[in-house]
Amino acid sequence: MDDKTRIVININGGTNTIVPSATSIVQNFYGEQQADSIVQKKEIVNTKETMTRQEQELYRYVHDVEKLHFYVKQIGNCNSAHELADVVKLMLEDGQVRKEIVVKAAFIQRLLPFATNLTSGGKVDNVRLQINNMLAARRKKEKMEMMVKKGG
């Protein structure tokens, strides 16, 4: 048994068929996925054209129209700068924005028009402070998780 070739197959998603005795495999693509992507691009363009000016400015940072509308709704529900920082945290976790961008005044100014329910801390500097606090807490949590992994 030691003289046989050892094969390792890693499967990461999708539909897979393993046929150990097959001598060849054929996979056919019929273009349905490409047609869907073309239709989706047209829908995104149409959706982008119907966005408000403020939404288009935020679209510079969040290029997914559906996510953008979700974030706008979440921002509209925020009552404090701390809650707004939580929405920014969600944007970071979703990979929509980078941590270097979220503390910039230009980015924060694009968020504020949607934060219509803010009862306190509705200025760029205060929102930046809350975002920095959130980033610091994130770094601390990541550091603790790394320490736990090394120790365990």
PDB file of C-alpha atoms in Angstrom:
ATOM      1  CA  MET A   1       0.000   0.000   0.000  1.00  0.00           C
ATOM      2  CA  ASP A   2       2.977   2.338   0.492  1.00  0.00           C
ATOM      3  CA  ASP A   3       3.802   2.274  -3.231  1.00  0.00           C
ATOM      4  CA  LYS A   4       0.459   3.836  -4.279  1.00  0.00           C
ATOM      5  CA  THR A   5       0.152   7.545  -4.982  1.00  0.00           C
ATOM      6  CA  ARG A   6      -1.589   9.473  -2.247  1.00  0.00           C
ATOM      7  CA  ILE A   7      -4.106  12.089  -3.414  1.00  0.00           C
ATOM      8  CA  VAL A   8      -5.599  14.808  -1.231  1.00  0.00           C
ATOM      9  CA  ILE A   9      -8.740  16.580  -2.442  1.00  0.00           C
ATOM     10  CA  ASN A  10      -9.807  19.836  -0.803  1.00  0.00           C
ATOM     11  CA  ILE A  11     -13.384  20.899  -1.533  1.00  0.00           C
ATOM     12  CA  ASN A  12     -14.361  24.508  -0.863  1.00  0.00           C
ATOM     13  CA  GLY A  13     -18.010  25.113  -1.758  1.00  0.00           C
ATOM     14  CA  GLY A  14     -19.851  24.477  -4.984  1.00  0.00           C
ATOM     15  CA  THR A  15     -21.153  21.209  -6.325  1.00  0.00           C
ATOM     16  CA  ASN A  16     -18.451  18.572  -6.583  1.00  0.00           C
ATOM     17  CA  THR A  17     -18.408  14.991  -7.783  1.00  0.00           C
ATOM     18  CA  ILE A  18     -15.569  12.692  -6.804  1.00  0.00           C
ATOM     19  CA  VAL A  19     -15.078   9.800  -9.168  1.00  0.00           C
ATOM     20  CA  PRO A  20     -11.853   7.960  -8.238  1.00  0.00           C
ATOM     21  CA  SER A  21     -11.914   5.598 -11.210  1.00  0.00           C
ATOM     22  CA  ALA A  22     -12.655   8.219 -13.900  1.00  0.00           C
ATOM     23  CA  THR A  23     -10.012   8.792 -16.585  1.00  0.00           C
ATOM     24  CA  SER A  24     -11.335  12.212 -17.623  1.00  0.00           C
ATOM     25  CA  ILE A  25     -13.842  14.811 -16.519  1.00  0.00           C
ATOM     26  CA  VAL A  26     -15.809  17.346 -18.602  1.00  0.00           C
ATOM     27  CA  GLN A  27     -17.407  20.424 -17.093  1.00  0.00           C
ATOM     28  CA  ASN A  28     -19.837  22.457 -19.204  1.00  0.00           C
ATOM     29  CA  PHE A  29     -20.766  26.115 -18.693  1.00  0.00           C
ATOM     30  CA  TYR A  30     -23.837  27.285 -20.539  1.00  0.00           C
ATOM     31  CA  GLY A  31     -23.612  31.056 -20.026  1.00  0.00           C
ATOM     32  CA  GLU A  32     -26.511  31.438 -17.614  1.00  0.00           C
ATOM     33  CA  GLN A  33     -24.269  33.038 -15.005  1.00  0.00           C
ATOM     34  CA  GLN A  34     -22.887  35.570 -17.479  1.00  0.00           C
ATOM     35  CA  ALA A  35     -26.382  36.510 -18.626  1.00  0.00           C
ATOM     36  CA  ASP A  36     -27.416  36.992 -15.003  1.00  0.00           C
ATOM     37  CA  SER A  37     -24.422  39.247 -14.312  1.00  0.00           C
ATOM     38  CA  ILE A  38     -25.227  41.424 -17.333  1.00  0.00           C
ATOM     39  CA  VAL A  39     -28.845  41.801 -16.164  1.00  0.00           C
ATOM     40  CA  GLN A  40     -27.674  42.611 -12.630  1.00  0.00           C
ATOM     41  CA  LYS A  41     -25.285  45.294 -13.932  1.00  0.00           C
ATOM     42  CA  LYS A  42     -28.143  46.947 -15.817  1.00  0.00           C
ATOM     43  CA  GLU A  43     -30.305  46.829 -12.665  1.00  0.00           C
ATOM     44  CA  ILE A  44     -27.487  48.393 -10.613  1.00  0.00           C
ATOM     45  CA  VAL A  45     -27.067  51.211 -13.142  1.00  0.00           C
ATOM     46  CA  ASN A  46     -30.806  51.878 -13.061  1.00  0.00           C
ATOM     47  CA  THR A  47     -30.803  51.794  -9.267  1.00  0.00           C
ATOM     48  CA  LYS A  48     -27.786  54.099  -9.105  1.00  0.00           C
ATOM     49  CA  GLU A  49     -29.545  56.619 -11.344  1.00  0.00           C
ATOM     50  CA  THR A  50     -32.457  56.766  -8.901  1.00  0.00           C
ATOM     51  CA  MET A  51     -30.233  57.452  -5.879  1.00  0.00           C
ATOM     52  CA  THR A  52     -30.269  60.812  -4.159  1.00  0.00           C
ATOM     53  CA  ARG A  53     -27.194  63.043  -4.381  1.00  0.00           C
ATOM     54  CA  GLN A  54     -26.221  62.103  -0.804  1.00  0.00           C
ATOM     55  CA  GLU A  55     -26.560  58.386  -1.584  1.00  0.00           C
ATOM     56  CA  GLN A  56     -24.386  58.819  -4.689  1.00  0.00           C
ATOM     57  CA  GLU A  57     -21.728  60.529  -2.559  1.00  0.00           C
ATOM     58  CA  LEU A  58     -21.763  57.629  -0.076  1.00  0.00           C
ATOM     59  CA  TYR A  59     -21.677  55.206  -3.045  1.00  0.00           C
ATOM     60  CA  ARG A  60     -18.082  56.379  -3.588  1.00  0.00           C
ATOM     61  CA  TYR A  61     -17.228  54.378  -0.479  1.00  0.00           C
ATOM     62  CA  VAL A  62     -19.857  51.598  -0.530  1.00  0.00           C
ATOM     63  CA  HIS A  63     -20.093  50.169  -4.039  1.00  0.00           C
ATOM     64  CA  ASP A  64     -22.859  47.666  -3.314  1.00  0.00           C
ATOM     65  CA  VAL A  65     -26.222  49.387  -3.871  1.00  0.00           C
ATOM     66  CA  GLU A  66     -28.182  46.950  -1.704  1.00  0.00           C
ATOM     67  CA  LYS A  67     -25.702  47.274   1.171  1.00  0.00           C
ATOM     68  CA  LEU A  68     -25.711  51.043   0.745  1.00  0.00           C
ATOM     69  CA  HIS A  69     -29.493  51.185   1.169  1.00  0.00           C
ATOM     70  CA  PHE A  70     -29.233  48.887   4.192  1.00  0.00           C
ATOM     71  CA  TYR A  71     -26.586  51.131   5.807  1.00  0.00           C
ATOM     72  CA  VAL A  72     -28.575  54.290   5.053  1.00  0.00           C
ATOM     73  CA  LYS A  73     -31.566  52.783   6.832  1.00  0.00           C
ATOM     74  CA  GLN A  74     -29.406  51.741   9.807  1.00  0.00           C
ATOM     75  CA  ILE A  75     -27.806  55.190  10.004  1.00  0.00           C
ATOM     76  CA  GLY A  76     -31.278  56.745   9.990  1.00  0.00           C
ATOM     77  CA  ASN A  77     -32.144  54.709  13.078  1.00  0.00           C
ATOM     78  CA  CYS A  78     -29.104  55.922  15.054  1.00  0.00           C
ATOM     79  CA  ASN A  79     -29.822  58.135  18.077  1.00  0.00           C
ATOM     80  CA  SER A  80     -26.198  58.802  19.024  1.00  0.00           C
ATOM     81  CA  ALA A  81     -22.708  59.006  17.548  1.00  0.00           C
ATOM     82  CA  HIS A  82     -21.914  55.774  19.376  1.00  0.00           C
ATOM     83  CA  GLU A  83     -24.691  53.968  17.475  1.00  0.00           C
ATOM     84  CA  LEU A  84     -23.438  55.510  14.236  1.00  0.00           C
ATOM     85  CA  ALA A  85     -19.978  54.092  15.007  1.00  0.00           C
ATOM     86  CA  ASP A  86     -21.630  50.667  15.347  1.00  0.00           C
ATOM     87  CA  VAL A  87     -22.988  50.986  11.796  1.00  0.00           C
ATOM     88  CA  VAL A  88     -19.489  51.932  10.614  1.00  0.00           C
ATOM     89  CA  LYS A  89     -18.207  48.822  12.422  1.00  0.00           C
ATOM     90  CA  LEU A  90     -20.702  46.768  10.430  1.00  0.00           C
ATOM     91  CA  MET A  91     -19.428  48.374   7.210  1.00  0.00           C
ATOM     92  CA  LEU A  92     -15.887  47.383   8.189  1.00  0.00           C
ATOM     93  CA  GLU A  93     -16.889  43.827   9.054  1.00  0.00           C
ATOM     94  CA  ASP A  94     -18.734  43.491   5.734  1.00  0.00           C
ATOM     95  CA  GLY A  95     -15.574  44.631   3.931  1.00  0.00           C
ATOM     96  CA  GLN A  96     -17.298  47.645   2.378  1.00  0.00           C
ATOM     97  CA  VAL A  97     -14.853  50.242   3.728  1.00  0.00           C
ATOM     98  CA  ARG A  98     -11.305  50.282   5.105  1.00  0.00           C
ATOM     99  CA  LYS A  99     -10.369  51.411   8.597  1.00  0.00           C
ATOM    100  CA  GLU A 100      -8.153  54.168   7.139  1.00  0.00           C
ATOM    101  CA  ILE A 101     -11.197  55.710   5.441  1.00  0.00           C
ATOM    102  CA  VAL A 102     -13.758  55.614   8.260  1.00  0.00           C
ATOM    103  CA  VAL A 103     -11.983  58.234  10.393  1.00  0.00           C
ATOM    104  CA  LYS A 104     -11.673  60.764   7.563  1.00  0.00           C
ATOM    105  CA  ALA A 105     -13.888  63.838   7.742  1.00  0.00           C
ATOM    106  CA  ALA A 106     -14.972  63.398   4.107  1.00  0.00           C
ATOM    107  CA  PHE A 107     -16.384  59.929   4.856  1.00  0.00           C
ATOM    108  CA  ILE A 108     -18.079  61.004   8.078  1.00  0.00           C
ATOM    109  CA  GLN A 109     -19.643  64.013   6.325  1.00  0.00           C
ATOM    110  CA  ARG A 110     -21.202  61.596   3.817  1.00  0.00           C
ATOM    111  CA  LEU A 111     -22.849  59.694   6.692  1.00  0.00           C
ATOM    112  CA  LEU A 112     -24.314  62.641   8.590  1.00  0.00           C
ATOM    113  CA  PRO A 113     -27.135  63.573   6.152  1.00  0.00           C
ATOM    114  CA  PHE A 114     -28.692  60.162   6.828  1.00  0.00           C
ATOM    115  CA  ALA A 115     -28.350  60.424  10.621  1.00  0.00           C
ATOM    116  CA  THR A 116     -31.601  62.340  11.009  1.00  0.00           C
ATOM    117  CA  ASN A 117     -32.394  60.905  14.457  1.00  0.00           C
ATOM    118  CA  LEU A 118     -29.142  61.889  16.167  1.00  0.00           C
ATOM    119  CA  THR A 119     -30.020  63.535  19.459  1.00  0.00           C
ATOM    120  CA  SER A 120     -26.402  64.031  20.481  1.00  0.00           C
ATOM    121  CA  GLY A 121     -22.943  64.086  18.947  1.00  0.00           C
ATOM    122  CA  GLY A 122     -23.943  64.957  15.413  1.00  0.00           C
ATOM    123  CA  LYS A 123     -20.659  66.692  14.556  1.00  0.00           C
ATOM    124  CA  VAL A 124     -17.776  65.216  12.572  1.00  0.00           C
ATOM    125  CA  ASP A 125     -15.318  65.403  15.487  1.00  0.00           C
ATOM    126  CA  ASN A 126     -17.626  63.574  17.881  1.00  0.00           C
ATOM    127  CA  VAL A 127     -18.471  60.874  15.346  1.00  0.00           C
ATOM    128  CA  ARG A 128     -14.740  60.471  14.629  1.00  0.00           C
ATOM    129  CA  LEU A 129     -14.082  60.086  18.369  1.00  0.00           C
ATOM    130  CA  GLN A 130     -16.725  57.351  18.624  1.00  0.00           C
ATOM    131  CA  ILE A 131     -15.327  55.595  15.527  1.00  0.00           C
ATOM    132  CA  ASN A 132     -11.808  55.756  17.005  1.00  0.00           C
ATOM    133  CA  ASN A 133     -13.161  54.293  20.265  1.00  0.00           C
ATOM    134  CA  MET A 134     -14.807  51.494  18.287  1.00  0.00           C
ATOM    135  CA  LEU A 135     -11.574  50.814  16.371  1.00  0.00           C
ATOM    136  CA  ALA A 136      -9.579  50.729  19.618  1.00  0.00           C
ATOM    137  CA  ALA A 137     -12.054  48.258  21.142  1.00  0.00           C
ATOM    138  CA  ARG A 138     -11.792  46.148  17.990  1.00  0.00           C
ATOM    139  CA  ARG A 139      -7.991  46.107  18.156  1.00  0.00           C
ATOM    140  CA  LYS A 140      -8.128  45.168  21.837  1.00  0.00           C
ATOM    141  CA  LYS A 141     -10.553  42.323  21.100  1.00  0.00           C
ATOM    142  CA  GLU A 142      -8.389  41.044  18.218  1.00  0.00           C
ATOM    143  CA  LYS A 143      -5.301  41.197  20.436  1.00  0.00           C
ATOM    144  CA  MET A 144      -7.074  39.216  23.169  1.00  0.00           C
ATOM    145  CA  GLU A 145      -8.224  36.617  20.634  1.00  0.00           C
ATOM    146  CA  MET A 146      -4.637  36.236  19.373  1.00  0.00           C
ATOM    147  CA  MET A 147      -3.393  35.762  22.921  1.00  0.00           C
ATOM    148  CA  VAL A 148      -6.041  33.103  23.560  1.00  0.00           C
ATOM    149  CA  LYS A 149      -5.077  31.281  20.340  1.00  0.00           C
ATOM    150  CA  LYS A 150      -1.392  31.307  21.263  1.00  0.00           C
ATOM    151  CA  GLY A 151      -2.107  30.140  24.787  1.00  0.00           C
ATOM    152  CA  GLY A 152      -4.619  27.462  23.835  1.00  0.00           C
TER     153      GLY A 152
END
